[in-house]
CSV table of C-alpha atoms and ligand atoms in Angstrom, one decimal:
chain,number,residue,atom,x,y,z
M,1309,MET,CA,-7.2,8.6,-47.4
M,1310,ARG,CA,-9.9,10.3,-46.2
M,1311,LEU,CA,-9.8,12.6,-42.6
M,1312,PHE,CA,-11.7,12.4,-39.5
M,1313,ILE,CA,-11.4,14.1,-35.8
M,1314,ASP,CA,-11.4,12.3,-32.9
M,1315,THR,CA,-12.9,14.1,-30.4
M,1316,GLY,CA,-16.1,15.7,-28.1
M,1317,SER,CA,-15.1,18.9,-28.7
M,1318,VAL,CA,-17.7,21.8,-30.7
M,1319,ARG,CA,-15.2,23.9,-30.7
M,1320,GLU,CA,-12.3,21.8,-32.6
M,1321,VAL,CA,-14.3,20.6,-35.5
M,1322,GLU,CA,-15.1,24.1,-35.5
M,1323,GLU,CA,-11.9,25.3,-35.8
M,1324,VAL,CA,-10.5,22.0,-38.0
M,1325,ALA,CA,-13.8,21.9,-40.2
M,1326,ALA,CA,-13.2,25.8,-41.2
M,1327,TRP,CA,-10.0,24.4,-42.4
M,1328,GLY,CA,-12.1,22.5,-45.7
M,1329,VAL,CA,-10.0,18.8,-44.3
M,1330,LEU,CA,-12.7,17.3,-42.3
M,1331,SER,CA,-14.6,14.1,-44.1
M,1332,GLY,CA,-16.5,13.1,-40.9
M,1333,ALA,CA,-15.9,12.9,-37.3
M,1334,THR,CA,-15.6,10.1,-34.0
M,1335,THR,CA,-16.4,10.4,-30.8
M,1336,ASN,CA,-16.1,7.8,-27.6
M,1337,PRO,CA,-17.6,7.7,-23.9
M,1338,SER,CA,-14.5,9.4,-22.6
M,1339,LEU,CA,-14.0,12.2,-25.3
M,1340,LEU,CA,-17.8,13.1,-24.8
M,1341,ALA,CA,-16.9,13.5,-20.9
M,1342,LYS,CA,-14.8,15.8,-21.3
M,1343,GLU,CA,-17.1,18.1,-22.5
M,1344,GLU,CA,-19.0,20.8,-20.5
M,1345,SER,CA,-22.2,20.5,-23.2
M,1346,GLY,CA,-24.5,17.2,-23.1
M,1347,PRO,CA,-23.8,14.3,-25.0
M,1348,GLY,CA,-26.7,15.0,-27.2
M,1349,GLU,CA,-25.8,18.5,-28.5
M,1350,ALA,CA,-22.7,18.2,-29.1
M,1351,ILE,CA,-23.0,14.5,-31.3
M,1352,LYS,CA,-25.7,16.8,-33.1
M,1353,ARG,CA,-23.3,20.1,-33.5
M,1354,ILE,CA,-20.4,18.1,-35.1
M,1355,CYS,CA,-23.4,16.1,-37.5
M,1356,GLU,CA,-24.2,20.1,-38.6
M,1357,LEU,CA,-20.6,21.4,-38.5
M,1358,VAL,CA,-19.0,18.1,-40.7
M,1359,GLN,CA,-21.6,17.0,-42.9
M,1360,GLY,CA,-20.4,13.9,-43.2
M,1361,PRO,CA,-20.0,10.4,-41.2
M,1362,VAL,CA,-20.0,10.9,-36.7
M,1363,SER,CA,-19.5,7.5,-34.8
M,1364,ALA,CA,-21.5,7.9,-32.0
M,1365,GLU,CA,-20.8,5.4,-29.5
M,1366,VAL,CA,-23.2,2.8,-27.2
M,1367,VAL,CA,-21.7,1.8,-24.1
M,1368,SER,CA,-24.0,-1.4,-23.2
M,1369,ARG,CA,-22.8,-4.9,-23.3
M,1370,ASP,CA,-25.8,-6.7,-23.7
M,1371,PRO,CA,-26.7,-7.1,-27.9
M,1372,LYS,CA,-30.5,-6.3,-27.7
M,1373,GLU,CA,-29.3,-2.8,-25.2
M,1374,MET,CA,-26.2,-2.1,-28.0
M,1375,VAL,CA,-29.0,-2.6,-30.7
M,1376,ALA,CA,-31.5,-0.1,-28.9
M,1377,GLU,CA,-28.7,2.3,-28.0
M,1378,GLY,CA,-27.5,2.2,-31.8
M,1379,ARG,CA,-31.6,2.2,-32.9
M,1380,ALA,CA,-31.7,5.5,-31.2
M,1381,LEU,CA,-28.1,7.1,-31.4
M,1382,ARG,CA,-29.2,7.2,-34.7
M,1383,THR,CA,-32.0,9.5,-33.9
M,1384,LEU,CA,-29.7,12.3,-32.7
M,1385,HIS,CA,-29.0,13.2,-36.9
M,1386,GLU,CA,-29.0,11.2,-40.4
M,1387,HIS,CA,-25.2,11.5,-39.9
M,1388,VAL,CA,-24.8,9.5,-37.0
M,1389,VAL,CA,-22.9,6.4,-37.5
M,1390,VAL,CA,-23.6,3.7,-34.4
M,1391,LYS,CA,-19.8,3.2,-33.2
M,1392,VAL,CA,-20.0,-0.6,-31.1
M,1393,PRO,CA,-17.4,-1.9,-28.9
M,1394,PHE,CA,-16.1,-5.0,-30.7
M,1395,SER,CA,-16.7,-7.9,-28.7
M,1396,PRO,CA,-19.2,-11.3,-29.3
M,1397,ALA,CA,-21.9,-9.2,-28.6
M,1398,GLY,CA,-21.0,-6.1,-30.4
M,1399,LEU,CA,-20.7,-8.5,-33.3
M,1400,THR,CA,-24.3,-9.6,-33.3
M,1401,ALA,CA,-25.4,-6.2,-32.4
M,1402,THR,CA,-23.9,-4.9,-35.5
M,1403,ARG,CA,-25.0,-7.8,-37.7
M,1404,GLU,CA,-28.5,-6.8,-37.0
M,1405,LEU,CA,-27.9,-2.6,-37.3
M,1406,ARG,CA,-26.3,-3.4,-40.8
M,1407,ALA,CA,-29.4,-5.7,-41.2
M,1408,ASP,CA,-31.7,-2.6,-40.3
M,1409,GLY,CA,-29.4,-0.3,-42.4
M,1410,HIS,CA,-27.7,1.6,-39.8
M,1411,PRO,CA,-23.6,1.9,-40.4
M,1412,VAL,CA,-21.4,1.0,-37.3
M,1413,ASN,CA,-17.7,1.6,-36.9
M,1414,MET,CA,-16.7,-1.4,-35.1
M,1415,THR,CA,-14.2,-0.3,-32.3
M,1416,LEU,CA,-11.3,-1.8,-30.2
M,1417,VAL,CA,-10.1,-3.7,-32.7
M,1418,PHE,CA,-6.5,-5.1,-32.3
M,1419,SER,CA,-6.0,-7.7,-35.1
M,1420,ALA,CA,-7.0,-8.8,-37.8
M,1421,ASN,CA,-8.7,-11.8,-36.2
M,1422,GLN,CA,-10.8,-9.4,-34.9
M,1423,ALA,CA,-11.1,-7.2,-38.1
M,1424,LEU,CA,-12.4,-10.3,-39.8
M,1425,LEU,CA,-14.6,-11.2,-37.5
M,1426,SER,CA,-16.8,-7.1,-37.6
M,1427,ALA,CA,-16.4,-7.3,-41.5
M,1428,GLU,CA,-18.1,-10.7,-42.2
M,1429,ALA,CA,-20.7,-8.7,-39.1
M,1430,GLY,CA,-20.6,-5.7,-41.5
M,1431,ALA,CA,-19.0,-3.4,-40.4
M,1432,THR,CA,-19.4,-0.2,-42.2
M,1433,TYR,CA,-16.1,0.8,-40.4
M,1434,VAL,CA,-13.5,-1.7,-38.5
M,1435,SER,CA,-11.3,1.2,-36.6
M,1436,CYS,CA,-7.6,-0.5,-35.4
M,1437,PHE,CA,-6.0,1.2,-32.4
M,1438,MET,CA,-2.1,2.2,-33.3
M,1439,GLY,CA,-1.2,4.2,-30.5
M,1440,ARG,CA,-2.7,2.1,-27.8
M,1441,LEU,CA,-1.0,-1.2,-29.8
M,1442,ASP,CA,2.4,1.1,-29.3
M,1443,ASP,CA,2.1,1.3,-25.7
M,1444,ILE,CA,1.7,-2.0,-25.0
M,1445,SER,CA,5.9,-2.3,-27.7
M,1446,VAL,CA,3.2,-3.3,-30.4
M,1447,ASP,CA,4.5,-2.7,-33.4
M,1448,SER,CA,1.0,-0.5,-34.7
M,1449,THR,CA,2.6,-0.5,-38.6
M,1450,ALA,CA,2.6,-4.2,-38.6
M,1451,VAL,CA,-1.3,-5.0,-37.0
M,1452,LEU,CA,-2.3,-2.4,-39.4
M,1453,ARG,CA,-0.8,-4.0,-42.2
M,1454,GLU,CA,-1.6,-7.0,-41.3
M,1455,ILE,CA,-5.2,-6.1,-41.4
M,1456,VAL,CA,-5.1,-3.6,-44.7
M,1457,GLU,CA,-3.5,-7.1,-46.4
M,1458,THR,CA,-6.3,-9.2,-44.5
M,1459,LEU,CA,-9.4,-7.3,-45.4
M,1460,ARG,CA,-8.3,-6.4,-48.9
M,1461,PRO,CA,-8.2,-10.0,-51.1
M,1462,GLY,CA,-11.7,-11.1,-49.2
M,1463,GLY,CA,-13.2,-7.6,-51.8
M,1464,VAL,CA,-14.8,-6.7,-48.2
M,1465,THR,CA,-16.7,-3.9,-47.8
M,1466,SER,CA,-15.5,-2.8,-45.1
M,1467,GLN,CA,-13.2,-0.2,-44.5
M,1468,VAL,CA,-9.8,0.3,-42.5
M,1469,LEU,CA,-10.3,3.3,-40.0
M,1470,ALA,CA,-6.8,3.8,-38.2
M,1471,ALA,CA,-8.3,4.9,-35.1
M,1472,SER,CA,-5.5,6.2,-31.5
M,1473,LEU,CA,-3.3,8.8,-33.2
M,1474,ARG,CA,-0.8,10.5,-31.7
M,1475,HIS,CA,1.6,11.9,-34.3
M,1476,PRO,CA,1.4,13.0,-37.6
M,1477,MET,CA,3.3,9.6,-38.3
M,1478,HIS,CA,0.8,8.1,-37.7
M,1479,VAL,CA,-1.3,9.2,-40.1
M,1480,VAL,CA,1.3,8.8,-42.8
M,1481,THR,CA,1.7,5.3,-42.1
M,1482,ALA,CA,-2.1,4.8,-42.5
M,1483,ALA,CA,-2.3,7.0,-45.6
M,1484,LYS,CA,0.6,4.3,-46.8
M,1485,LEU,CA,-0.3,1.5,-46.1
M,1486,GLY,CA,-3.9,2.4,-47.9
M,1487,CYS,CA,-6.2,3.1,-45.2
M,1488,GLU,CA,-9.1,4.7,-46.3
M,1489,VAL,CA,-9.6,6.8,-43.0
M,1490,SER,CA,-7.9,8.0,-39.6
M,1491,THR,CA,-9.2,9.9,-37.5
M,1492,LEU,CA,-6.7,12.8,-35.9
M,1493,PRO,CA,-7.5,14.4,-32.0
M,1494,TYR,CA,-6.7,18.1,-32.7
M,1495,LYS,CA,-3.5,18.3,-31.5
M,1496,VAL,CA,-1.7,15.9,-34.2
M,1497,PHE,CA,-3.8,18.2,-37.0
M,1498,GLN,CA,-2.1,21.1,-36.0
M,1499,ALA,CA,1.3,18.9,-35.8
M,1500,MET,CA,0.1,18.4,-39.5
M,1501,LEU,CA,0.3,22.2,-40.4
M,1502,ALA,CA,3.8,22.8,-38.7
M,1503,HIS,CA,6.8,23.4,-40.6
M,1504,PRO,CA,10.0,25.6,-40.5
M,1505,LEU,CA,10.6,26.4,-43.5
M,1506,THR,CA,7.2,27.4,-44.5
M,1507,THR,CA,6.9,29.8,-41.7
M,1508,ALA,CA,9.9,31.0,-43.1
M,1509,GLY,CA,8.9,31.0,-46.4
M,1510,ILE,CA,5.4,33.4,-45.3
M,1511,ASP,CA,7.3,35.6,-44.0
M,1512,LYS,CA,10.3,36.5,-46.5
M,1513,PHE,CA,7.2,36.6,-49.4
M,1514,GLU,CA,5.5,39.1,-46.8
M,1515,ALA,CA,8.7,41.3,-46.2
M,1516,ASP,CA,9.5,41.4,-50.1
M,1517,TRP,CA,6.3,42.3,-51.2
M,1518,GLN,CA,6.3,45.6,-48.0
M,1519,SER,CA,9.8,46.4,-49.3
M,1520,LYS,CA,7.5,47.8,-53.0
M,1521,PRO,CA,4.8,50.0,-51.2
M,1522,GLU,CA,3.6,50.7,-54.6
M,1523,PHE,CA,2.7,46.6,-55.2
M,1524,GLY,CA,0.7,47.1,-51.8
M,1525,GLN,CA,-1.7,49.9,-53.3
M,1526,TRP,CA,-1.1,47.9,-57.1
M,1527,LEU,CA,-3.0,44.8,-54.8
M,1528,GLU,CA,-5.4,46.8,-53.3
M,1529,GLU,CA,-6.5,48.6,-56.4
M,1530,LEU,CA,-6.8,45.1,-58.0
M,1531,THR,CA,-9.1,43.5,-55.6
M,1532,SER,CA,-11.5,46.4,-55.3
M,1533,GLY,CA,-11.8,46.3,-59.7
M,1534,GLN,CA,-10.3,49.9,-59.9
M,1535,ALA,CA,-6.4,47.9,-61.4
M,1536,VAL,CA,-5.3,47.8,-64.4
M,1537,ARG,CA,-4.3,44.8,-64.7
T,1039,E4P,C1,-11.3,5.8,-31.9
T,1039,E4P,O1,-12.7,6.3,-32.4
T,1039,E4P,C2,-11.0,6.6,-30.2
T,1039,E4P,O2,-12.4,7.5,-30.2
T,1039,E4P,C3,-9.8,7.2,-30.5
T,1039,E4P,O3,-8.9,6.5,-31.3
T,1039,E4P,C4,-9.1,6.5,-29.5
T,1039,E4P,O4,-8.1,7.6,-29.0
T,1039,E4P,P1,-7.0,6.8,-27.5
T,1039,E4P,O5,-6.5,5.7,-27.6
T,1039,E4P,O6,-6.2,8.3,-27.9
T,1039,E4P,O7,-7.8,7.1,-26.7
């Protein structure tokens, strides 16, 4: 499963991209509205940083305008994926954008039926929002499982993208269910790093190494190419 970052923040993308684990990014109007920079500037910079698909969302509710916005967003950068909210208008716009060769991320999908319609319209990604389902006491794991199981036998090319992830268990669940992509907020990436045994292990290795000062000297010489191996 590939990992995308769900953010409008260039700083967050810079940090996580440096770990070498990012395959793409998703933005939305709410995330971009939190930032100081303009949306175009942020989207372009995020595209440069991740060098992979970056979803940028249309905001119109009219299918023709959605298509026009999508085409315009695609001029920002070759990595832009047009994010389209699920609706009849969104399906129409998806079909047209796909016919033009533009990649589409159908967003705000909350059921297997919506996923089937999105796939049929040609969506490249179908985004199921786990956290928002949990918020209303609907089992997000069951819905995501049903979406994966519904799309797979039909041999559709749409990729299932797990979105609205609130904690590391959502990420593991999405991977186990066979989702192609998960998009994670920065704080979930941070939470995935943490384990007390890792921290304790690093501290112990460092302390034991430093208890032998000659080891440090040897490593320095090895690093600079002067040591006897
Ligand atoms: C997905 O592409 C959305 O931007 C996102 O995951 C929404 O998450 P939220 O429910 O935390 O706002």
